[in-house]
CSV table of C-alpha atoms in Angstrom, one decimal:
chain,number,residue,atom,x,y,z
A,11,UNK,CA,19.2,-3.4,-7.0
A,12,UNK,CA,18.2,-4.6,-3.5
A,13,UNK,CA,14.6,-3.9,-2.5
A,14,UNK,CA,13.2,-2.5,0.7
A,15,UNK,CA,14.1,-4.8,3.6
A,16,UNK,CA,11.9,-5.2,6.7
A,17,UNK,CA,12.2,-7.3,9.8
A,18,UNK,CA,10.9,-9.2,11.5
A,19,UNK,CA,8.3,-10.8,9.0
A,20,UNK,CA,6.0,-11.9,11.8
A,21,UNK,CA,5.5,-10.9,15.5
A,22,UNK,CA,3.1,-12.0,18.1
A,23,UNK,CA,2.8,-10.0,21.3
A,24,UNK,CA,0.5,-9.6,24.2
A,25,UNK,CA,-1.5,-6.4,24.6
A,26,UNK,CA,0.3,-3.7,26.6
A,27,UNK,CA,3.7,-5.1,25.5
A,28,UNK,CA,6.0,-3.1,23.2
A,29,UNK,CA,7.3,-4.0,19.8
A,30,UNK,CA,9.7,-2.5,17.2
A,31,UNK,CA,9.9,-2.9,13.5
A,32,UNK,CA,13.0,-2.1,11.3
A,33,UNK,CA,13.2,-1.0,7.7
A,34,UNK,CA,16.1,-0.4,5.3
A,35,UNK,CA,15.0,1.4,2.2
A,36,UNK,CA,16.4,1.2,-1.3
A,37,UNK,CA,19.8,2.8,-1.4
A,38,UNK,CA,19.6,6.5,-2.3
A,39,UNK,CA,15.9,6.9,-1.7
A,40,UNK,CA,15.4,10.0,0.3
A,41,UNK,CA,11.8,9.4,1.2
A,42,UNK,CA,10.6,6.7,3.5
A,43,UNK,CA,7.0,5.8,4.5
A,44,UNK,CA,5.5,3.6,7.1
A,45,UNK,CA,2.0,2.3,6.3
A,46,UNK,CA,-0.5,0.3,8.4
A,47,UNK,CA,-2.6,-2.2,6.5
A,48,UNK,CA,-5.6,-3.9,8.2
A,49,UNK,CA,-6.3,-7.3,6.6
A,50,UNK,CA,-8.0,-6.9,3.2
A,51,UNK,CA,-7.8,-3.0,3.2
A,52,UNK,CA,-5.6,-0.5,1.6
A,53,UNK,CA,-2.5,0.8,3.3
A,54,UNK,CA,-2.9,3.9,5.5
A,55,UNK,CA,0.0,6.2,5.9
A,56,UNK,CA,1.4,6.5,9.4
A,57,UNK,CA,4.5,8.7,8.9
A,58,UNK,CA,6.6,10.0,6.1
A,59,UNK,CA,10.3,10.9,6.3
A,60,UNK,CA,12.4,12.9,3.9
A,61,UNK,CA,16.0,12.1,4.7
A,62,UNK,CA,16.0,12.2,8.5
A,63,UNK,CA,13.2,14.7,8.9
A,64,UNK,CA,9.5,14.1,9.4
A,65,UNK,CA,7.3,15.4,6.6
A,66,UNK,CA,3.9,14.1,7.7
A,67,UNK,CA,3.0,12.3,10.9
A,68,UNK,CA,-0.6,13.5,11.1
A,69,UNK,CA,-2.0,9.9,11.1
A,70,UNK,CA,0.4,8.5,13.7
A,71,UNK,CA,-1.2,7.8,17.1
A,72,UNK,CA,1.6,9.5,18.9
A,73,UNK,CA,0.4,8.4,22.4
A,74,UNK,CA,1.7,4.9,21.6
A,75,UNK,CA,3.5,5.0,18.2
A,76,UNK,CA,6.9,6.5,17.5
A,77,UNK,CA,9.3,6.4,14.6
A,78,UNK,CA,12.7,7.6,13.8
A,79,UNK,CA,15.1,7.6,10.9
A,80,UNK,CA,18.5,8.3,12.2
A,81,UNK,CA,21.1,9.3,9.6
A,82,UNK,CA,18.5,9.4,6.9
A,83,UNK,CA,18.8,5.7,6.0
A,84,UNK,CA,17.1,3.0,7.9
A,85,UNK,CA,14.1,3.5,10.2
A,86,UNK,CA,12.4,1.9,13.2
A,87,UNK,CA,8.7,2.1,14.1
A,88,UNK,CA,7.8,1.3,17.7
A,89,UNK,CA,4.5,0.6,19.4
A,90,UNK,CA,4.3,1.0,23.2
A,91,UNK,CA,2.0,-0.2,24.7
A,92,UNK,CA,0.3,-2.3,22.0
A,93,UNK,CA,-3.5,-2.7,21.7
A,94,UNK,CA,-5.5,-5.4,20.1
A,95,UNK,CA,-6.5,-3.0,17.3
A,96,UNK,CA,-2.9,-2.6,16.3
A,97,UNK,CA,-3.0,-6.1,14.8
A,98,UNK,CA,-2.1,-5.4,11.1
A,99,UNK,CA,0.7,-5.5,8.5
A,100,UNK,CA,3.2,-2.7,8.8
A,101,UNK,CA,4.6,-1.8,5.5
A,102,UNK,CA,7.7,0.3,4.8
A,103,UNK,CA,8.1,1.9,1.4
A,104,UNK,CA,10.6,4.3,-0.1
A,105,UNK,CA,10.8,6.5,-3.1
A,106,UNK,CA,13.4,8.8,-4.6
A,107,UNK,CA,13.5,12.5,-3.6
A,108,UNK,CA,10.5,14.3,-4.9
A,109,UNK,CA,8.3,11.2,-4.7
A,110,UNK,CA,9.5,9.6,-7.9
A,111,UNK,CA,7.2,7.6,-10.1
A,112,UNK,CA,6.2,5.0,-7.6
A,113,UNK,CA,6.4,3.7,-4.0
A,114,UNK,CA,8.6,0.6,-3.6
A,115,UNK,CA,7.4,-1.6,-0.7
A,116,UNK,CA,9.0,-4.1,1.5
A,117,UNK,CA,7.3,-7.4,2.4
A,118,UNK,CA,5.9,-6.0,5.6
A,119,UNK,CA,5.8,-7.2,9.2
A,120,UNK,CA,2.6,-8.9,10.3
A,121,UNK,CA,1.8,-8.0,13.9
A,122,UNK,CA,-0.7,-10.0,15.9
A,123,UNK,CA,-1.6,-8.6,19.3
A,124,UNK,CA,-3.3,-11.1,21.6
B,27,UNK,CA,-6.7,14.0,0.8
B,28,UNK,CA,-9.6,12.4,-1.1
B,29,UNK,CA,-11.3,9.1,-0.4
B,30,UNK,CA,-10.7,6.5,-3.1
B,31,UNK,CA,-13.5,3.9,-3.1
B,32,UNK,CA,-12.9,0.6,-4.8
B,33,UNK,CA,-15.5,-1.9,-5.9
B,34,UNK,CA,-16.2,-4.7,-5.4
B,35,UNK,CA,-14.5,-5.2,-2.1
B,36,UNK,CA,-14.2,-9.0,-2.7
B,37,UNK,CA,-14.4,-11.0,-5.9
B,38,UNK,CA,-14.1,-14.7,-6.4
B,39,UNK,CA,-14.1,-16.1,-10.0
B,40,UNK,CA,-13.2,-19.2,-11.9
B,41,UNK,CA,-10.0,-19.4,-14.0
B,42,UNK,CA,-10.6,-18.2,-17.5
B,43,UNK,CA,-13.4,-15.7,-16.6
B,44,UNK,CA,-13.1,-11.9,-17.2
B,45,UNK,CA,-13.6,-9.3,-14.5
B,46,UNK,CA,-13.5,-5.6,-14.0
B,47,UNK,CA,-12.7,-3.7,-10.8
B,48,UNK,CA,-13.3,0.0,-10.2
B,49,UNK,CA,-11.8,3.0,-8.4
B,50,UNK,CA,-13.8,6.1,-7.8
B,51,UNK,CA,-13.4,9.5,-6.2
B,52,UNK,CA,-15.6,12.6,-5.7
B,53,UNK,CA,-12.6,14.7,-6.8
B,54,UNK,CA,-10.5,14.9,-9.9
B,55,UNK,CA,-7.3,12.8,-9.9
B,56,UNK,CA,-4.1,14.4,-10.9
B,57,UNK,CA,-2.9,10.9,-11.9
B,58,UNK,CA,-3.7,7.4,-10.8
B,59,UNK,CA,-1.8,4.3,-10.1
B,60,UNK,CA,-2.8,0.7,-9.9
B,61,UNK,CA,-0.8,-1.7,-7.6
B,62,UNK,CA,-1.2,-5.5,-7.1
B,63,UNK,CA,-0.4,-7.0,-3.7
B,64,UNK,CA,0.1,-10.7,-3.6
B,65,UNK,CA,-0.4,-12.6,-0.3
B,66,UNK,CA,2.5,-12.0,2.1
B,67,UNK,CA,4.1,-9.3,-0.1
B,68,UNK,CA,4.1,-5.6,-0.5
B,69,UNK,CA,2.2,-3.8,-3.2
B,70,UNK,CA,3.9,-3.6,-6.6
B,71,UNK,CA,3.1,-0.9,-9.2
B,72,UNK,CA,1.3,-2.1,-12.3
B,73,UNK,CA,0.6,1.1,-14.2
B,74,UNK,CA,0.2,4.9,-14.0
B,75,UNK,CA,-2.4,6.8,-15.9
B,76,UNK,CA,-2.3,10.5,-16.3
B,77,UNK,CA,-4.6,11.7,-19.2
B,78,UNK,CA,-8.4,11.6,-19.1
B,79,UNK,CA,-9.6,8.8,-21.4
B,80,UNK,CA,-6.3,7.1,-21.4
B,81,UNK,CA,-6.2,3.3,-21.9
B,82,UNK,CA,-3.1,1.2,-21.1
B,83,UNK,CA,-2.6,-2.5,-21.6
B,84,UNK,CA,-0.3,-4.8,-19.7
B,85,UNK,CA,-0.7,-8.3,-21.2
B,86,UNK,CA,-4.2,-9.5,-20.1
B,87,UNK,CA,-4.8,-6.4,-18.0
B,88,UNK,CA,-6.5,-3.2,-19.4
B,89,UNK,CA,-6.5,0.0,-17.4
B,90,UNK,CA,-8.8,2.9,-18.3
B,91,UNK,CA,-8.8,6.4,-16.9
B,92,UNK,CA,-12.2,8.1,-17.0
B,93,UNK,CA,-12.6,11.1,-19.2
B,94,UNK,CA,-13.2,13.4,-16.2
B,95,UNK,CA,-10.3,11.8,-14.3
B,96,UNK,CA,-12.6,10.9,-11.4
B,97,UNK,CA,-12.6,7.2,-11.9
B,98,UNK,CA,-10.6,4.3,-13.3
B,99,UNK,CA,-11.2,0.7,-14.1
B,100,UNK,CA,-9.0,-2.4,-14.4
B,101,UNK,CA,-10.2,-5.2,-16.6
B,102,UNK,CA,-8.6,-8.7,-16.6
B,103,UNK,CA,-9.2,-11.0,-19.5
B,104,UNK,CA,-9.1,-14.8,-19.0
B,105,UNK,CA,-8.1,-14.6,-15.3
B,106,UNK,CA,-5.4,-17.0,-14.1
B,107,UNK,CA,-4.7,-18.2,-10.5
B,108,UNK,CA,-1.6,-16.0,-10.6
B,109,UNK,CA,-3.8,-13.0,-10.7
B,110,UNK,CA,-5.0,-13.7,-7.2
B,111,UNK,CA,-4.2,-10.7,-4.9
B,112,UNK,CA,-5.3,-7.4,-3.6
B,113,UNK,CA,-5.7,-4.7,-6.3
B,114,UNK,CA,-5.2,-1.2,-5.0
B,115,UNK,CA,-5.6,2.1,-6.8
B,116,UNK,CA,-3.5,5.0,-5.5
B,117,UNK,CA,-3.2,8.7,-6.1
B,118,UNK,CA,0.3,10.0,-6.1
B,119,UNK,CA,0.0,13.6,-4.7
B,120,UNK,CA,3.1,15.6,-4.2
B,121,UNK,CA,5.4,13.3,-2.4
B,122,UNK,CA,2.8,11.0,-1.0
B,123,UNK,CA,0.7,8.0,-2.2
B,124,UNK,CA,-2.9,7.7,-1.0
B,125,UNK,CA,-4.4,4.2,-1.4
B,126,UNK,CA,-7.9,3.1,-2.1
B,127,UNK,CA,-9.9,0.6,-0.1
B,128,UNK,CA,-8.8,-2.3,-2.3
B,129,UNK,CA,-10.4,-5.2,-4.2
B,130,UNK,CA,-9.5,-8.7,-3.0
B,131,UNK,CA,-9.5,-11.1,-6.0
B,132,UNK,CA,-9.4,-14.8,-5.7
B,133,UNK,CA,-9.1,-16.9,-8.9
B,134,UNK,CA,-10.2,-20.5,-8.4
B,135,UNK,CA,-8.6,-23.2,-10.6
């Protein structure tokens, strides 16, 4: 079974530029999560989708972050414009409908804003 | 959403030593998970504990859930360099997973 795929693995941008991350979850997983992880800390949930609908985006800085999950499969997370404090690893995870027993994570995208 | 505090935040030990890391909350956990995140990778589930007082073993790793279900510990016996990583506790709540602050472990050869 293929795991959660994310791209790119690394991205370096200047502040005020825009950036987009892509995630393809495990086939058949209805729930998709985007997490932000500051170096050495635990992941913080940004947004949760169930199929193509948003379940929770309460922690998403909506003035600069946006996410979509068209057709209920893959998803993109965008930051525009980026700030220095957005430097982090952005993790995508998926789980079966109903949460399932665990969250399955991709390798993440490491973003550096300079 | 409850805050999951982990301690210590950082730990550096020699290969062969034993160690224990902790996860605490002011509220009762419905259940608790432990994940390990290796450098450059996403977190991977190690174990789920559900019942107060429960002890689970995974090779050299021993997981314990507090009797009151407000704390948990992870004990590693005879640490190896492959144990290096970030250890995260998480509470699965409904359809979400809330992660702790993490313990970064470095095992020195």
